[in-house]
Tab-separated table of C-alpha atoms and ligand atoms in Angstrom:
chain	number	residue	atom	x	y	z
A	1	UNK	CA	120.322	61.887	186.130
A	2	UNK	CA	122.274	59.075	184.211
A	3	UNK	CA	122.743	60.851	180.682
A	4	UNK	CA	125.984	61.788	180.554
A	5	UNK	CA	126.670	65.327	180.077
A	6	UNK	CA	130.056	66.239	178.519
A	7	UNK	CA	132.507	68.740	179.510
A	8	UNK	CA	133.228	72.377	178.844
A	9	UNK	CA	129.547	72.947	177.031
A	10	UNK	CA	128.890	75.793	176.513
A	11	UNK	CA	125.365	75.505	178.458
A	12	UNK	CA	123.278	78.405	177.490
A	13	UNK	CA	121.025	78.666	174.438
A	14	UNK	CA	123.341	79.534	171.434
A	15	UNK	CA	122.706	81.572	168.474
A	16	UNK	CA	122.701	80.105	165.108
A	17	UNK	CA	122.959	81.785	162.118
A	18	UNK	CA	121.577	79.619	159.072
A	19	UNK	CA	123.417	79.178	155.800
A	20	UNK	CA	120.942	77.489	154.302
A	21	UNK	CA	117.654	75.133	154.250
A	22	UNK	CA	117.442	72.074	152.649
A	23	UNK	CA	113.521	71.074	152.586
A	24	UNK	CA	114.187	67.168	151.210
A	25	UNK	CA	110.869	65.139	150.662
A	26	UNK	CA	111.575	61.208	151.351
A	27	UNK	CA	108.964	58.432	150.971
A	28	UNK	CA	109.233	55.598	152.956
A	29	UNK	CA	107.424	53.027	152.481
A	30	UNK	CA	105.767	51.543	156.099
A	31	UNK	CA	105.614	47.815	156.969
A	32	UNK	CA	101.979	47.516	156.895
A	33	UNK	CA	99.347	50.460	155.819
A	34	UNK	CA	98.607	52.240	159.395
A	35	UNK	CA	94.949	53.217	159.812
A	36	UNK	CA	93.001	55.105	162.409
A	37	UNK	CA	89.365	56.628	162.196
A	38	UNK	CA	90.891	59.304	159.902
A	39	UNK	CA	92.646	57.949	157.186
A	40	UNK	CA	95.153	55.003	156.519
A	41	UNK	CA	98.761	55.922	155.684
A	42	UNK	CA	100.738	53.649	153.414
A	43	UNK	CA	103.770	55.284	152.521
A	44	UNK	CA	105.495	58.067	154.720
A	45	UNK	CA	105.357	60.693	152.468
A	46	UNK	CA	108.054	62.530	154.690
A	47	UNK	CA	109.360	66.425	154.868
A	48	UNK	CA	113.026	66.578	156.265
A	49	UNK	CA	114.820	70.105	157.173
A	50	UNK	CA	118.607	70.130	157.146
A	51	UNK	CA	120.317	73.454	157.818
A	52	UNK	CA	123.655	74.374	157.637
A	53	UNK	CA	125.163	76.884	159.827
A	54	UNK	CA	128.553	77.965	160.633
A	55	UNK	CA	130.122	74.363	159.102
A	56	UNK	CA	127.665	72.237	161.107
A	57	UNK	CA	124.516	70.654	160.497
A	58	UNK	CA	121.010	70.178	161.517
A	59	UNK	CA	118.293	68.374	160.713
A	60	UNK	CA	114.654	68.285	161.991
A	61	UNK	CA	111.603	66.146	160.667
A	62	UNK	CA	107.902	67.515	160.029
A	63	UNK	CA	105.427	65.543	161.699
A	64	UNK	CA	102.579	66.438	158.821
A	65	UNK	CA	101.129	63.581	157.029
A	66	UNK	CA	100.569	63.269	153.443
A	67	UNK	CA	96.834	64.094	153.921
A	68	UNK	CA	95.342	66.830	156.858
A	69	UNK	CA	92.899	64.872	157.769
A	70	UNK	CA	94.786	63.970	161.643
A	71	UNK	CA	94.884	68.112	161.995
A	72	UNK	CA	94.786	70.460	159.690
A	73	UNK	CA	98.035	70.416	157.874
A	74	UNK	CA	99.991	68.065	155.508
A	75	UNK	CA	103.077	67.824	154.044
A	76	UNK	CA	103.142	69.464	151.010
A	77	UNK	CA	101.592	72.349	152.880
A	78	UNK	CA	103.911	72.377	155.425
A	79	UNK	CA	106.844	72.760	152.935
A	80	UNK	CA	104.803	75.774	150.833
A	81	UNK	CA	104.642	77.833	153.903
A	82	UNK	CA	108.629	77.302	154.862
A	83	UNK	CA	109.480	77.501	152.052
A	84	UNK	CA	107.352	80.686	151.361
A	85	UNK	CA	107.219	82.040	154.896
A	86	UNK	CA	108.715	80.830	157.561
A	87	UNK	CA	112.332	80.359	156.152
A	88	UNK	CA	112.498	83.764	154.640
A	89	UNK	CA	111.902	84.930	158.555
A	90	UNK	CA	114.276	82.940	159.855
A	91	UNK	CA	116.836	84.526	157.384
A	92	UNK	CA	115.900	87.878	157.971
A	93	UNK	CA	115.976	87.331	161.740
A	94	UNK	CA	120.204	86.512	161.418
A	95	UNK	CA	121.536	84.813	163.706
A	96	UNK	CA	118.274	83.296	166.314
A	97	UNK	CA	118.732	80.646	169.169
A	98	UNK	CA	116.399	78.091	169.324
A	99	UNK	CA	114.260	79.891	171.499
A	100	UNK	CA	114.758	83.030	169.655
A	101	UNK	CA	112.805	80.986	166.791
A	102	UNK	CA	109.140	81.416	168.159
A	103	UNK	CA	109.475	84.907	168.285
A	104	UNK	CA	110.976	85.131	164.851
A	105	UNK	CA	107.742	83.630	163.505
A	106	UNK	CA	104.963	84.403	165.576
A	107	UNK	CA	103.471	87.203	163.481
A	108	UNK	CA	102.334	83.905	161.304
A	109	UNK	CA	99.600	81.890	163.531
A	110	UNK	CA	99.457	77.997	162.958
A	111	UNK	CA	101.164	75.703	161.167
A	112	UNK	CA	102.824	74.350	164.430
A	113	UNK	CA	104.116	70.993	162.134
A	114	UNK	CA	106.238	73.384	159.801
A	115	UNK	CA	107.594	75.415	162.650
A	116	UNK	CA	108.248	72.122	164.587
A	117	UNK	CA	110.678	70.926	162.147
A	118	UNK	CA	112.699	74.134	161.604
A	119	UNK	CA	113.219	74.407	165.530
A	120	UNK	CA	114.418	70.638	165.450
A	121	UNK	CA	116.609	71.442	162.679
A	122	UNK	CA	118.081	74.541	164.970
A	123	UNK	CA	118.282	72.365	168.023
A	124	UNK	CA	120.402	69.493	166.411
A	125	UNK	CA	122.692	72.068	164.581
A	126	UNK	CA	123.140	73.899	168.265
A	127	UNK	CA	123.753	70.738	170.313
A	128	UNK	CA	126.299	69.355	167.288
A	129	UNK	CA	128.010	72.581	167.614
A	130	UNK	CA	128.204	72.490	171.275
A	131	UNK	CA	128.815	68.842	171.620
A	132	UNK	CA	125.530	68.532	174.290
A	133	UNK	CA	122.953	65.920	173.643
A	134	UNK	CA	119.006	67.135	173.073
A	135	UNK	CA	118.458	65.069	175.604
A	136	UNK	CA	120.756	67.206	178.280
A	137	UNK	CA	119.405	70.146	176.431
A	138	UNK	CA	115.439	69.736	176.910
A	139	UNK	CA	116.152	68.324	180.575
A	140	UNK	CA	116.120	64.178	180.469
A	141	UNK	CA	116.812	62.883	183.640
A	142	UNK	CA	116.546	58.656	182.243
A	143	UNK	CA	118.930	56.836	180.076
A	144	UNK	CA	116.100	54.440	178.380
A	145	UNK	CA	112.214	55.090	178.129
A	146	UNK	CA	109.536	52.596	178.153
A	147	UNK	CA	108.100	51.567	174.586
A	148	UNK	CA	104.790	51.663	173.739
A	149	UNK	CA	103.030	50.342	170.132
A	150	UNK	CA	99.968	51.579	168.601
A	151	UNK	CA	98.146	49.443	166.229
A	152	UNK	CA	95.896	50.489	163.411
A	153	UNK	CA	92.437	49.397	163.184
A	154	UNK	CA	92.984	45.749	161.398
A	155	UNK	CA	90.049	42.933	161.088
A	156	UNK	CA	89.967	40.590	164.323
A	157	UNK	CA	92.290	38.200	163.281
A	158	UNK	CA	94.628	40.133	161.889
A	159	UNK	CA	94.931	42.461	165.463
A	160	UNK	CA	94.928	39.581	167.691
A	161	UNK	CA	98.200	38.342	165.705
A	162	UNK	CA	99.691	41.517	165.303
A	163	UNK	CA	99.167	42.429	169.322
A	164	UNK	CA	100.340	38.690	170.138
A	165	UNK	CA	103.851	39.587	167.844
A	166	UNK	CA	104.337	42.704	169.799
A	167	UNK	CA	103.419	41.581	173.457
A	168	UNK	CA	106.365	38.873	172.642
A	169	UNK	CA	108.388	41.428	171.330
A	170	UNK	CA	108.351	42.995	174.985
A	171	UNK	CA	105.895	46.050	174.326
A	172	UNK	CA	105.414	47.737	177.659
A	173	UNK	CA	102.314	49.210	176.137
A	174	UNK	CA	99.710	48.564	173.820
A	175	UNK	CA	97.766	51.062	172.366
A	176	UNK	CA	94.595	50.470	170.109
A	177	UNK	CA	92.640	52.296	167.562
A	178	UNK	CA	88.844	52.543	167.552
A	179	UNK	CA	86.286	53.892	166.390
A	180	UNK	CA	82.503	53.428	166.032
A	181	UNK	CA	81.541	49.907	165.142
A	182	UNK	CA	84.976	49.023	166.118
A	183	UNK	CA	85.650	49.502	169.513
A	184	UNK	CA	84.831	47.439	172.576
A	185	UNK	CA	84.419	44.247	170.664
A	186	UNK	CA	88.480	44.198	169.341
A	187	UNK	CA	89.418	45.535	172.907
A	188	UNK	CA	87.617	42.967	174.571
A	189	UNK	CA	89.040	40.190	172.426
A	190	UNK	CA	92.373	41.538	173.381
A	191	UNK	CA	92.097	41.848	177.053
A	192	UNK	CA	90.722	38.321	176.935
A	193	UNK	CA	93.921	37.316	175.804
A	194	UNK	CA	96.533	39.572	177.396
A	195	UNK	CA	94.310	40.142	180.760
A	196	UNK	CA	97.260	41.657	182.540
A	197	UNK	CA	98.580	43.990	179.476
A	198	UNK	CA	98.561	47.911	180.001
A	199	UNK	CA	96.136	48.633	177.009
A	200	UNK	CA	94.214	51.665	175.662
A	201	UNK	CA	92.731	52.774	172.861
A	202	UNK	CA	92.861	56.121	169.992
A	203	UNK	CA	89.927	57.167	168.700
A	204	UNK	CA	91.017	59.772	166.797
A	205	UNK	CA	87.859	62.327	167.335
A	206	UNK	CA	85.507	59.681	165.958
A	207	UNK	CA	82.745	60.417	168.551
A	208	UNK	CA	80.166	62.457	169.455
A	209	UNK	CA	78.449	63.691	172.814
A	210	UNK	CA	75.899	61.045	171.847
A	211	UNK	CA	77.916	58.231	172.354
A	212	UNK	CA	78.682	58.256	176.248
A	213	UNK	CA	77.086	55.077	176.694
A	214	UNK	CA	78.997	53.421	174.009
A	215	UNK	CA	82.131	55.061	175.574
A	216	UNK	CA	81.454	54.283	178.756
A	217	UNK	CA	80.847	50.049	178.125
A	218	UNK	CA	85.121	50.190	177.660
A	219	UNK	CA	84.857	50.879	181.272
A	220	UNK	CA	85.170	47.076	182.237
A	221	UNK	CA	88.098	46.589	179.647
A	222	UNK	CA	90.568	48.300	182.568
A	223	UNK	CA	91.920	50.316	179.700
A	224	UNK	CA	94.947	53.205	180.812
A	225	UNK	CA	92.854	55.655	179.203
A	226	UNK	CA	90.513	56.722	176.336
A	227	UNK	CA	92.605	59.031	173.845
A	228	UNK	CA	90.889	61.983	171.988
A	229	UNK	CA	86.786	60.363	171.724
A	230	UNK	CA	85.352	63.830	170.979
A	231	UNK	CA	86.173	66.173	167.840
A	232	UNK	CA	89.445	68.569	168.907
A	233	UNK	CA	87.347	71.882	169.803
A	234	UNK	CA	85.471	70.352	172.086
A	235	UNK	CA	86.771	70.694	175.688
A	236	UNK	CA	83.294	71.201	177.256
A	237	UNK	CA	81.907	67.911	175.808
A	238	UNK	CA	85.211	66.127	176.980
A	239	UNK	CA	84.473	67.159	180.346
A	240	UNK	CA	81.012	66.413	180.361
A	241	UNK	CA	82.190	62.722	179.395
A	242	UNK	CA	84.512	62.577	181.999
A	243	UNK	CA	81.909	62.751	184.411
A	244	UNK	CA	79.827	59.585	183.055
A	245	UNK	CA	82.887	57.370	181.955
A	246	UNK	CA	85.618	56.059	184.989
A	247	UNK	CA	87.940	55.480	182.150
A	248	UNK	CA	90.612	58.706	182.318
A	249	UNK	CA	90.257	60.426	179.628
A	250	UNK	CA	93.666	61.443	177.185
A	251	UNK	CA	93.504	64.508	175.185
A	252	UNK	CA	95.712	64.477	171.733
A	253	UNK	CA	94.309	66.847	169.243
A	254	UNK	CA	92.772	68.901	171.728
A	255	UNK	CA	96.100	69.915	173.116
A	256	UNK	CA	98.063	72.775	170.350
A	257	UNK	CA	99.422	74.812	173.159
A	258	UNK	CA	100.240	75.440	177.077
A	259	UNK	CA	97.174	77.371	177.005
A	260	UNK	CA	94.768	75.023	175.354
A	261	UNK	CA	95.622	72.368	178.203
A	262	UNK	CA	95.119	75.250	181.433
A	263	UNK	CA	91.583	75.448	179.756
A	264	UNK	CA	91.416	71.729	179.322
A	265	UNK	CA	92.463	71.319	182.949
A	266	UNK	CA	90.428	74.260	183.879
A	267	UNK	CA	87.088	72.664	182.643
A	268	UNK	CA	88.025	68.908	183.568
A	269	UNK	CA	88.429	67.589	180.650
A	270	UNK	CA	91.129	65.032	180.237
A	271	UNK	CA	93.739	63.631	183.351
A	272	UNK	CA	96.173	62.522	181.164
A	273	UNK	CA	98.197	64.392	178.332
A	274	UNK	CA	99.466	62.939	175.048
A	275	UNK	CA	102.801	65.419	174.561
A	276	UNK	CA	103.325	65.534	170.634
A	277	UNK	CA	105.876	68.227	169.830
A	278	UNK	CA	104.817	68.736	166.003
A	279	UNK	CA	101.109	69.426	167.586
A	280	UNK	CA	102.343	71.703	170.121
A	281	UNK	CA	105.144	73.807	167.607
A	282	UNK	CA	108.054	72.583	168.649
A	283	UNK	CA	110.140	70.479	171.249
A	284	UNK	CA	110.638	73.677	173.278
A	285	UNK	CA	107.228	74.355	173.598
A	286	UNK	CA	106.646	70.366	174.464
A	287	UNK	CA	109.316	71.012	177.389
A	288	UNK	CA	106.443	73.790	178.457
A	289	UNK	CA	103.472	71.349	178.462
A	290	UNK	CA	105.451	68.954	180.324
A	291	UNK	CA	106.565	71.578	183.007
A	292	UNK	CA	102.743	72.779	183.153
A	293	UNK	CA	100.993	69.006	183.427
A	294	UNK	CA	104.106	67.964	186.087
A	295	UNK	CA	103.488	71.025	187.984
A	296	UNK	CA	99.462	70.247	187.779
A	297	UNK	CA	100.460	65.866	188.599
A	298	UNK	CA	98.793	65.171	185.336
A	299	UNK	CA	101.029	62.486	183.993
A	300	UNK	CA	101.628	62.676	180.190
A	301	UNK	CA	103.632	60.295	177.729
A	302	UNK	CA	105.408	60.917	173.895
A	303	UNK	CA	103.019	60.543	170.898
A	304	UNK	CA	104.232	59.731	167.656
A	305	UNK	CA	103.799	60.502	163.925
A	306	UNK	CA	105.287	57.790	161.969
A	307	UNK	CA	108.553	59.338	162.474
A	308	UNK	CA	111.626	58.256	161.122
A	309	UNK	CA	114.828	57.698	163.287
A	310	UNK	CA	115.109	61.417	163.260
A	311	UNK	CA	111.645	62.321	164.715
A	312	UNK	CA	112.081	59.272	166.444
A	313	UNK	CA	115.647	60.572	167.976
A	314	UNK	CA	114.261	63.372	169.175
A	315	UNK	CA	111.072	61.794	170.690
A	316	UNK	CA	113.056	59.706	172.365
A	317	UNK	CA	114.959	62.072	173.641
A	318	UNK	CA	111.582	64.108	175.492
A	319	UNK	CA	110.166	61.364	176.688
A	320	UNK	CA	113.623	61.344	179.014
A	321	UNK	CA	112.224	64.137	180.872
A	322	UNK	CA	110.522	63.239	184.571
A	323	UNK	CA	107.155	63.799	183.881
A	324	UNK	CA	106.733	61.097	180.931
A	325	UNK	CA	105.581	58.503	183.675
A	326	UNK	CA	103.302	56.384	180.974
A	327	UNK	CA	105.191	54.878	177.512
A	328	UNK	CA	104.822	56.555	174.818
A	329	UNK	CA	103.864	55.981	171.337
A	330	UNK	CA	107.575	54.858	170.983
A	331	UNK	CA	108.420	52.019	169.051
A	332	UNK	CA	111.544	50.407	167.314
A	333	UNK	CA	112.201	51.183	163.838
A	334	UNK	CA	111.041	48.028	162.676
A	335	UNK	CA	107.861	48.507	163.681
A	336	UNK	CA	107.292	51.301	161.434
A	337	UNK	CA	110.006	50.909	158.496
A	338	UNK	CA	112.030	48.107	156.772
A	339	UNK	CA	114.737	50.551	156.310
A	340	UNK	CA	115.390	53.684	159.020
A	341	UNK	CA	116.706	56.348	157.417
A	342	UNK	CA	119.719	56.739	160.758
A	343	UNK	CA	123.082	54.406	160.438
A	344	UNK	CA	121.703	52.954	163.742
A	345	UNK	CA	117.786	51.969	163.858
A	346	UNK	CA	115.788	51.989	166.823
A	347	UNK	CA	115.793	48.781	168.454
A	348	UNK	CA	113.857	47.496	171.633
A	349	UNK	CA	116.168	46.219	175.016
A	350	UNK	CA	114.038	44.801	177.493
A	351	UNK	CA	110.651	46.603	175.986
A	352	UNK	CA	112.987	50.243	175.885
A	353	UNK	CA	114.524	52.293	173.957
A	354	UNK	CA	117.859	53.829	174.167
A	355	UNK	CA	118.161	58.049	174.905
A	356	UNK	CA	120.884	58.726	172.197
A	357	UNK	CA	124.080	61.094	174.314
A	358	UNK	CA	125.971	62.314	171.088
A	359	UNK	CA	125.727	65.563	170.421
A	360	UNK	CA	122.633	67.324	169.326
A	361	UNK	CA	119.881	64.263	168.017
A	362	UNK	CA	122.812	62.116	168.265
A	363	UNK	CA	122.066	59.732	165.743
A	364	UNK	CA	123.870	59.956	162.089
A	365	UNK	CA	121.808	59.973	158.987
A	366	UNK	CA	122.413	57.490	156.308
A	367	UNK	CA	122.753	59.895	153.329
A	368	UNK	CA	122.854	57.369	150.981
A	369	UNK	CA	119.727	55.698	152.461
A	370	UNK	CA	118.034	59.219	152.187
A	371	UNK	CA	119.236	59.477	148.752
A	372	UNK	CA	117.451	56.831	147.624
A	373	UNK	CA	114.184	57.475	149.498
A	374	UNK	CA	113.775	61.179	148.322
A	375	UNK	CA	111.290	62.600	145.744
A	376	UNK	CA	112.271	66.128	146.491
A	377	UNK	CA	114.923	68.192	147.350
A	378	UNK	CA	114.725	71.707	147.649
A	379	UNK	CA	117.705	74.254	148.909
A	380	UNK	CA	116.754	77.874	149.973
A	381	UNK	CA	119.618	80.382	150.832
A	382	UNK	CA	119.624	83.982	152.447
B	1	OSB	O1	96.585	59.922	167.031
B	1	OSB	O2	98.352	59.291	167.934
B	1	OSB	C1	97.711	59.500	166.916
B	1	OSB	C2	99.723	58.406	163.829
B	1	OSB	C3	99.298	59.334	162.926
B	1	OSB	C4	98.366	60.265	163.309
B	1	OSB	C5	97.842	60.257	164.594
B	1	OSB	C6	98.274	59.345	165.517
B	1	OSB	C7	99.211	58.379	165.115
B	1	OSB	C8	99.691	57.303	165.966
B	1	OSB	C9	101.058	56.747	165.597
B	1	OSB	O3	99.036	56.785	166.829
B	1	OSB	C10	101.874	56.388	166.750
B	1	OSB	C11	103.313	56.109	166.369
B	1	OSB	O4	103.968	56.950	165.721
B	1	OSB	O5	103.787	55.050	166.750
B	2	MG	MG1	96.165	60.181	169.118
């Protein structure tokens, strides 16, 4: 355990009783247009949360894209129903710890994106009021995690280049998007050139039960894993796939709860977890997953959503914990955004990125960077 863990904390969950909710809408723009079977995202239409409460602040980051076409919500969604719902229960609840939140809401099923952000936003205006690190908080146990990339479906040429820049750029992990028509041919081309690179592929729910025989061909690719092949509400037909293809299979979408990955596990349908807190409701409920897939020796790594250094804090800041044995869907800032939105981007050190110690996210936001990103801003008070 090498994150440092300050003195006189108060080390107990702590109460926090909101002021108010900022729900600020940013748009930043991404690097290159990031596409996957299920739409292509240009700019990161982006939902942040900043409370205030007792003095201090908090901010959390909704994982929902613009469109809900990746699950079912998106952003402007996702606001509506804090705005409209959730926030108004948080206020009438007083003053709620971060694990007092769930229970707060939980007469409202779904929407685990919208409740994701308002927990981070809880958790980062605990830990700055407390002086303890989310990382110390949720359990890390590593100072640096491993950094994976995921790349969009591109043409050939255009992927070989782009998985050539970030191999150089010291990538532990490559990840790939496919989907039919577009699958073992671009993976192929890559393994012929980086034979030795840990490599696997996203498909994002873009096949059926029909295509086991296409699925299984990626077996001679020596791919990590296939992620998510088969629509999200269908466990059985993951497991039946497991049986034909040696590749493991990876379950993203599949995965909203604890309980939705004891049945997954239960029916043999993935070996490996993709941990994504916005899927799951929130980073405590991640912390859950974790405990559940280390207690079961399934290994699991951090997804991502586009996030901005805030997300991307807090990601960071999971995938400490001991059970994250594969890299994550973790990359630099750069990768994702000429501009972060935190005082100090993500940056790669020997293919890693750096667990933040200050208190709460620890990273600072750049108001005046935010300022001139945001499209919305709207502030909701008891
Ligand atoms: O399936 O993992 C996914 C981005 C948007 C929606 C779904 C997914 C993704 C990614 C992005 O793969 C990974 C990242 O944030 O680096
Ligand atoms: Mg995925």
């Amino acid at each position: 355990m090498n994150v440092p863990r300050r003195r006189n904390l108060v080390d107990v969950p702590t109460p926090i009783r909101c002021d108010s909710v900022e729900l600020r809408r940013i748009a930043l723009p991404l690097v290159e247009p990031f596409r996957t079977a299920t739409g292509t995202v240009t700019v990161r239409d982006l939902l942040l949360v900043r409370i205030t409460a007792d003095g201090v602040e908090g901010w959390g980051e909704c994982a929902a894209l613009p469109e809900p076409t990746y699950t079912a919500e998106d952003v402007a969604g996702a606001q509506r129903v804090l705005t409209d719902h959730l926030v108004p229960r948080l206020f009438a609840a007083g003053p709620v710890t971060p694990e007092g939140l769930a229970g707060a809401l939980d007469d409202v099923p779904g929407h685990p994106m919208a409740k994701a952000a308002l927990e981070l936003a809880l958790l980062d205006a605990e830990g700055r009021a407390t002086g303890r690190s989310l990382a110390a908080r949720l359990g890390a146990t590593r100072d640096r995690v491993a950094a994976g990339v995921s790349v969009g479906l591109l043409a050939p040429d255009a992927l070989l280049a782009r998985v050539d820049d970030y191999v150089a750029a010291g990538y532990r992990r490559v990840k790939l998007k496919v989907q039919p028509g577009a699958d073992h041919g671009p993976a192929a081309a890559v393994r012929a050139r980086h034979p030795d690179l840990a490599l696997q592929v996203d498909a994002n729910g873009a096949y059926t039960r029909d295509d086991a025989t296409t699925l299984a061909a990626l077996d001679d690719l020596g791919l990590l894993m296939i992620e998510q092949p088969l629509a999200d509400d269908d466990l059985v037909g993951h497991a039946e796939l497991a049986r034909v293809v040696r590749t493991p299979l990876c379950l993203d979408e599949s995965i909203a709860s604890v309980h939705a990955a004891e049945t997954a596990f239960a029916l043999g349908a993935c070996r490996i977890v993709n941990v994504k807190p916005g899927r799951v409701g929130g980073y405590l409920e991640a912390v859950r997953l974790h405990d559940l897939c280390r207690a079961r020796a399934v290994p699991v790594w951090c997804g991502g959503m586009l996030e901005s250094g805030i997300g991307r804090a807090a990601n960071v800041a999971l995938a400490a914990l001991p059970g994250f044995s594969l890299p994550g869907d973790l990359s630099a800032s750069d990768r994702y955004y000429e501009r972060d939105v935190v005082t100090a981007p993500f940056v790669l050190d020997d293919g890693h990125l750096t667990v933040p110690t200050g208190p709460g996210l620890g990273v600072t936001v750049d108001l005046d960077v935010v300022e001139s990103f945001t499209t919305a801003v709207e502030v909701l008070r008891p």
